[in-house]
PDB file of C-alpha atoms in Angstrom:
ATOM      1  CA  MET A   1     175.537  52.314-111.648  1.00  0.00           C
ATOM      2  CA  LYS A   2     172.489  54.303-112.757  1.00  0.00           C
ATOM      3  CA  LYS A   3     170.928  51.097-114.061  1.00  0.00           C
ATOM      4  CA  ILE A   4     171.348  49.415-110.666  1.00  0.00           C
ATOM      5  CA  GLY A   5     169.807  52.431-108.913  1.00  0.00           C
ATOM      6  CA  LEU A   6     166.921  52.443-111.380  1.00  0.00           C
ATOM      7  CA  LEU A   7     166.452  48.690-110.934  1.00  0.00           C
ATOM      8  CA  LEU A   8     166.368  49.112-107.144  1.00  0.00           C
ATOM      9  CA  CYS A   9     163.786  51.901-107.471  1.00  0.00           C
ATOM     10  CA  ILE A  10     161.621  49.730-109.724  1.00  0.00           C
ATOM     11  CA  LEU A  11     161.887  46.776-107.312  1.00  0.00           C
ATOM     12  CA  ALA A  12     161.053  48.999-104.326  1.00  0.00           C
ATOM     13  CA  PHE A  13     158.056  50.449-106.164  1.00  0.00           C
ATOM     14  CA  ALA A  14     156.868  47.016-107.285  1.00  0.00           C
ATOM     15  CA  SER A  15     157.214  45.556-103.794  1.00  0.00           C
ATOM     16  CA  GLY A  16     155.258  48.514-102.442  1.00  0.00           C
ATOM     17  CA  LEU A  17     152.470  47.718-104.859  1.00  0.00           C
ATOM     18  CA  ILE A  18     152.534  44.059-103.954  1.00  0.00           C
ATOM     19  CA  PHE A  19     152.475  44.759-100.215  1.00  0.00           C
ATOM     20  CA  GLY A  20     149.776  47.382-100.736  1.00  0.00           C
ATOM     21  CA  VAL A  21     147.571  44.840-102.509  1.00  0.00           C
ATOM     22  CA  SER A  22     148.174  42.381 -99.688  1.00  0.00           C
ATOM     23  CA  ARG A  23     146.957  44.894 -97.120  1.00  0.00           C
ATOM     24  CA  VAL A  24     143.859  45.648 -99.163  1.00  0.00           C
ATOM     25  CA  SER A  25     142.966  41.985 -99.546  1.00  0.00           C
ATOM     26  CA  ALA A  26     143.426  41.350 -95.805  1.00  0.00           C
ATOM     27  CA  SER A  27     141.061  44.182 -94.932  1.00  0.00           C
ATOM     28  CA  SER A  28     138.454  42.952 -97.415  1.00  0.00           C
ATOM     29  CA  THR A  29     138.436  39.410 -96.013  1.00  0.00           C
ATOM     30  CA  THR A  30     134.975  38.224 -95.002  1.00  0.00           C
ATOM     31  CA  LEU A  31     133.725  35.168 -93.154  1.00  0.00           C
ATOM     32  CA  ALA A  32     131.670  34.126 -96.189  1.00  0.00           C
ATOM     33  CA  GLU A  33     134.962  33.127 -97.834  1.00  0.00           C
ATOM     34  CA  MET A  34     135.812  30.725 -94.979  1.00  0.00           C
ATOM     35  CA  ASN A  35     134.742  27.245 -93.934  1.00  0.00           C
ATOM     36  CA  PRO A  36     132.070  27.579 -91.177  1.00  0.00           C
ATOM     37  CA  LYS A  37     133.591  24.795 -89.067  1.00  0.00           C
ATOM     38  CA  GLU A  38     137.016  26.458 -89.244  1.00  0.00           C
ATOM     39  CA  VAL A  39     135.478  29.797 -88.273  1.00  0.00           C
ATOM     40  CA  ALA A  40     133.692  28.222 -85.288  1.00  0.00           C
ATOM     41  CA  ALA A  41     136.846  26.418 -84.147  1.00  0.00           C
ATOM     42  CA  THR A  42     138.990  29.545 -84.522  1.00  0.00           C
ATOM     43  CA  VAL A  43     136.476  31.718 -82.665  1.00  0.00           C
ATOM     44  CA  LEU A  44     136.293  29.153 -79.844  1.00  0.00           C
ATOM     45  CA  VAL A  45     140.071  28.863 -79.484  1.00  0.00           C
ATOM     46  CA  ALA A  46     140.533  32.659 -79.556  1.00  0.00           C
ATOM     47  CA  GLY A  47     137.695  33.095 -77.053  1.00  0.00           C
ATOM     48  CA  ALA A  48     139.226  30.467 -74.766  1.00  0.00           C
ATOM     49  CA  HIS A  49     142.284  32.700 -74.390  1.00  0.00           C
ATOM     50  CA  LYS A  50     140.067  35.514 -73.043  1.00  0.00           C
ATOM     51  CA  ASN A  51     137.273  33.727 -71.150  1.00  0.00           C
ATOM     52  CA  LYS A  52     137.519  30.849 -68.655  1.00  0.00           C
ATOM     53  CA  ILE A  53     134.057  29.506 -69.527  1.00  0.00           C
ATOM     54  CA  TRP A  54     135.018  29.277 -73.198  1.00  0.00           C
ATOM     55  CA  LYS A  55     138.283  27.634 -72.130  1.00  0.00           C
ATOM     56  CA  GLY A  56     136.125  25.010 -70.419  1.00  0.00           C
ATOM     57  CA  PHE A  57     134.622  24.106 -73.802  1.00  0.00           C
ATOM     58  CA  VAL A  58     138.078  23.566 -75.289  1.00  0.00           C
ATOM     59  CA  ASP A  59     139.218  21.623 -72.210  1.00  0.00           C
ATOM     60  CA  GLY A  60     136.066  19.484 -72.238  1.00  0.00           C
ATOM     61  CA  TYR A  61     136.767  18.599 -75.845  1.00  0.00           C
ATOM     62  CA  ASN A  62     140.532  18.083 -75.459  1.00  0.00           C
ATOM     63  CA  ASN A  63     140.719  16.473 -72.017  1.00  0.00           C
ATOM     64  CA  ASP A  64     137.369  14.779 -71.493  1.00  0.00           C
ATOM     65  CA  GLY A  65     136.562  13.651 -75.032  1.00  0.00           C
ATOM     66  CA  MET A  66     133.283  15.548 -75.098  1.00  0.00           C
ATOM     67  CA  LYS A  67     131.624  16.366 -78.424  1.00  0.00           C
ATOM     68  CA  LEU A  68     131.576  20.011 -79.513  1.00  0.00           C
ATOM     69  CA  SER A  69     128.761  21.471 -81.535  1.00  0.00           C
ATOM     70  CA  VAL A  70     127.464  24.851 -82.637  1.00  0.00           C
ATOM     71  CA  LEU A  71     123.722  25.453 -82.563  1.00  0.00           C
ATOM     72  CA  VAL A  72     122.792  28.032 -85.206  1.00  0.00           C
ATOM     73  CA  SER A  73     119.637  30.005 -84.369  1.00  0.00           C
ATOM     74  CA  GLU A  74     118.526  32.435 -87.060  1.00  0.00           C
ATOM     75  CA  ASP A  75     116.535  35.553 -86.185  1.00  0.00           C
ATOM     76  CA  SER A  76     117.053  35.072 -82.456  1.00  0.00           C
ATOM     77  CA  PRO A  77     114.904  37.582 -80.512  1.00  0.00           C
ATOM     78  CA  MET A  78     117.398  37.462 -77.618  1.00  0.00           C
ATOM     79  CA  VAL A  79     120.229  38.451 -79.936  1.00  0.00           C
ATOM     80  CA  LYS A  80     118.281  41.192 -81.678  1.00  0.00           C
ATOM     81  CA  ASN A  81     116.898  42.695 -78.463  1.00  0.00           C
ATOM     82  CA  ASN A  82     119.713  42.243 -75.977  1.00  0.00           C
ATOM     83  CA  TYR A  83     123.072  42.104 -77.751  1.00  0.00           C
ATOM     84  CA  SER A  84     125.017  45.291 -78.316  1.00  0.00           C
ATOM     85  CA  GLN A  85     126.285  43.845 -81.614  1.00  0.00           C
ATOM     86  CA  PRO A  86     123.494  41.615 -82.957  1.00  0.00           C
ATOM     87  CA  GLY A  87     124.960  41.492 -86.459  1.00  0.00           C
ATOM     88  CA  THR A  88     122.682  39.458 -88.702  1.00  0.00           C
ATOM     89  CA  GLY A  89     120.551  38.368 -85.728  1.00  0.00           C
ATOM     90  CA  THR A  90     121.851  34.803 -85.944  1.00  0.00           C
ATOM     91  CA  SER A  91     123.357  33.199 -82.840  1.00  0.00           C
ATOM     92  CA  TYR A  92     126.097  30.565 -83.066  1.00  0.00           C
ATOM     93  CA  MET A  93     125.985  28.885 -79.623  1.00  0.00           C
ATOM     94  CA  PHE A  94     128.596  26.391 -78.461  1.00  0.00           C
ATOM     95  CA  GLU A  95     127.486  23.141 -76.825  1.00  0.00           C
ATOM     96  CA  LEU A  96     129.337  20.232 -75.218  1.00  0.00           C
ATOM     97  CA  ASP A  97     127.738  16.789 -75.629  1.00  0.00           C
ATOM     98  CA  ASP A  98     124.641  18.521 -77.082  1.00  0.00           C
ATOM     99  CA  ALA A  99     124.078  20.580 -73.913  1.00  0.00           C
ATOM    100  CA  ASP A 100     124.510  24.310 -73.331  1.00  0.00           C
ATOM    101  CA  GLN A 101     126.127  23.855 -69.900  1.00  0.00           C
ATOM    102  CA  GLY A 102     123.581  26.207 -68.343  1.00  0.00           C
ATOM    103  CA  GLU A 103     124.917  29.286 -70.094  1.00  0.00           C
ATOM    104  CA  VAL A 104     124.804  31.151 -73.377  1.00  0.00           C
ATOM    105  CA  ASN A 105     128.252  30.983 -74.958  1.00  0.00           C
ATOM    106  CA  ASP A 106     127.824  32.201 -78.478  1.00  0.00           C
ATOM    107  CA  TYR A 107     128.917  34.561 -81.184  1.00  0.00           C
ATOM    108  CA  THR A 108     127.281  36.736 -83.785  1.00  0.00           C
ATOM    109  CA  ILE A 109     128.585  37.866 -87.158  1.00  0.00           C
ATOM    110  CA  SER A 110     128.386  41.441 -88.424  1.00  0.00           C
ATOM    111  CA  ALA A 111     126.084  42.121 -91.369  1.00  0.00           C
ATOM    112  CA  ASP A 112     129.087  42.779 -93.632  1.00  0.00           C
ATOM    113  CA  GLY A 113     130.734  39.494 -92.571  1.00  0.00           C
ATOM    114  CA  LYS A 114     133.918  41.198 -91.379  1.00  0.00           C
ATOM    115  CA  TYR A 115     133.574  40.821 -87.585  1.00  0.00           C
ATOM    116  CA  VAL A 116     132.646  38.229 -84.978  1.00  0.00           C
ATOM    117  CA  TYR A 117     131.302  39.272 -81.569  1.00  0.00           C
ATOM    118  CA  CYS A 118     131.809  36.745 -78.745  1.00  0.00           C
ATOM    119  CA  TYR A 119     129.398  36.572 -75.778  1.00  0.00           C
ATOM    120  CA  GLN A 120     129.129  34.662 -72.506  1.00  0.00           C
ATOM    121  CA  GLN A 121     126.250  34.924 -70.044  1.00  0.00           C
ATOM    122  CA  GLN A 122     124.115  32.917 -67.632  1.00  0.00           C
ATOM    123  CA  PHE A 123     120.730  31.769 -68.956  1.00  0.00           C
ATOM    124  CA  GLN A 124     118.875  33.116 -65.927  1.00  0.00           C
ATOM    125  CA  ASP A 125     117.281  36.444 -66.915  1.00  0.00           C
ATOM    126  CA  SER A 126     119.317  36.468 -70.139  1.00  0.00           C
ATOM    127  CA  ALA A 127     116.315  37.635 -72.165  1.00  0.00           C
ATOM    128  CA  GLU A 128     116.011  40.726 -69.969  1.00  0.00           C
ATOM    129  CA  ARG A 129     119.518  42.145 -70.012  1.00  0.00           C
ATOM    130  CA  HIS A 130     121.756  43.991 -72.404  1.00  0.00           C
ATOM    131  CA  VAL A 131     125.083  42.258 -73.065  1.00  0.00           C
ATOM    132  CA  SER A 132     128.288  43.360 -74.721  1.00  0.00           C
ATOM    133  CA  PRO A 133     130.873  41.091 -76.353  1.00  0.00           C
ATOM    134  CA  PHE A 134     133.917  40.085 -74.341  1.00  0.00           C
ATOM    135  CA  LEU A 135     135.891  39.716 -77.587  1.00  0.00           C
ATOM    136  CA  VAL A 136     135.633  41.115 -81.112  1.00  0.00           C
ATOM    137  CA  LEU A 137     137.541  39.383 -83.918  1.00  0.00           C
ATOM    138  CA  SER A 138     137.948  40.629 -87.470  1.00  0.00           C
ATOM    139  CA  ALA A 139     137.723  38.164 -90.353  1.00  0.00           C
ATOM    140  CA  SER A 140     141.346  38.929 -91.218  1.00  0.00           C
ATOM    141  CA  LYS A 141     142.375  38.106 -87.605  1.00  0.00           C
ATOM    142  CA  ILE A 142     140.468  34.821 -87.834  1.00  0.00           C
ATOM    143  CA  ALA A 143     142.269  34.020 -91.096  1.00  0.00           C
ATOM    144  CA  ALA A 144     145.622  34.846 -89.486  1.00  0.00           C
ATOM    145  CA  LEU A 145     144.877  32.670 -86.435  1.00  0.00           C
ATOM    146  CA  GLN A 146     144.174  29.735 -88.734  1.00  0.00           C
ATOM    147  CA  HIS A 147     147.827  29.923 -89.784  1.00  0.00           C
ATOM    148  CA  SER A 148     149.280  30.647 -86.343  1.00  0.00           C
ATOM    149  CA  SER A 149     150.726  28.429 -83.637  1.00  0.00           C
ATOM    150  CA  SER A 150     147.108  27.495 -82.768  1.00  0.00           C
ATOM    151  CA  ALA A 151     146.484  26.041 -86.253  1.00  0.00           C
ATOM    152  CA  ASP A 152     146.819  22.383 -85.194  1.00  0.00           C
ATOM    153  CA  GLN A 153     144.319  22.800 -82.363  1.00  0.00           C
ATOM    154  CA  ILE A 154     141.944  24.775 -84.606  1.00  0.00           C
ATOM    155  CA  ASN A 155     142.125  22.145 -87.363  1.00  0.00           C
ATOM    156  CA  GLN A 156     141.518  19.300 -84.905  1.00  0.00           C
ATOM    157  CA  ILE A 157     138.435  21.012 -83.462  1.00  0.00           C
ATOM    158  CA  ALA A 158     137.178  22.030 -86.923  1.00  0.00           C
ATOM    159  CA  GLY A 159     137.456  18.432 -88.096  1.00  0.00           C
ATOM    160  CA  ASN A 160     135.215  17.218 -85.287  1.00  0.00           C
ATOM    161  CA  ILE A 161     132.807  20.053 -84.502  1.00  0.00           C
ATOM    162  CA  LYS A 162     129.194  19.579 -85.542  1.00  0.00           C
ATOM    163  CA  ILE A 163     127.068  22.468 -86.815  1.00  0.00           C
ATOM    164  CA  LYS A 164     123.349  22.110 -86.093  1.00  0.00           C
ATOM    165  CA  ILE A 165     120.516  24.330 -87.321  1.00  0.00           C
ATOM    166  CA  ASP A 166     117.887  25.188 -84.688  1.00  0.00           C
ATOM    167  CA  ASP A 167     114.398  24.485 -85.994  1.00  0.00           C
TER     168      ASP A 167
END
């Protein structure tokens, strides 16, 4: 009986170590470890649940067969000067059929690669205002969403989204 009790204690301790390591690895997840197209697709799908304009991008892709792309603009002055969370200063702006739809719908990534900040605003006077994200996602949340009930939709978008570098 003592052996069974000891065995149970060892198993409980070992499972605690295993689960503890799992928690540590989830909190140390960064976007650098992920596929950029999968990150963009996941961010868009998550944002679509919180913002009707972002939902329009998903609907345009799903229902109207429009092409989705992400325009990457490094060292964006608008991001650095006007965003409450500019991160690295790079903007990742969503486009449908290579057009911005008259708005800025983009995200930034924190300098440590652990968070994404999602933004939506009208272009008019956008360079003159201070904006805050409507959604903040951790890298571990993005990883979890890629294995959630939204995984099929995320994978479909990721397989077709185009990433363009702004010159």
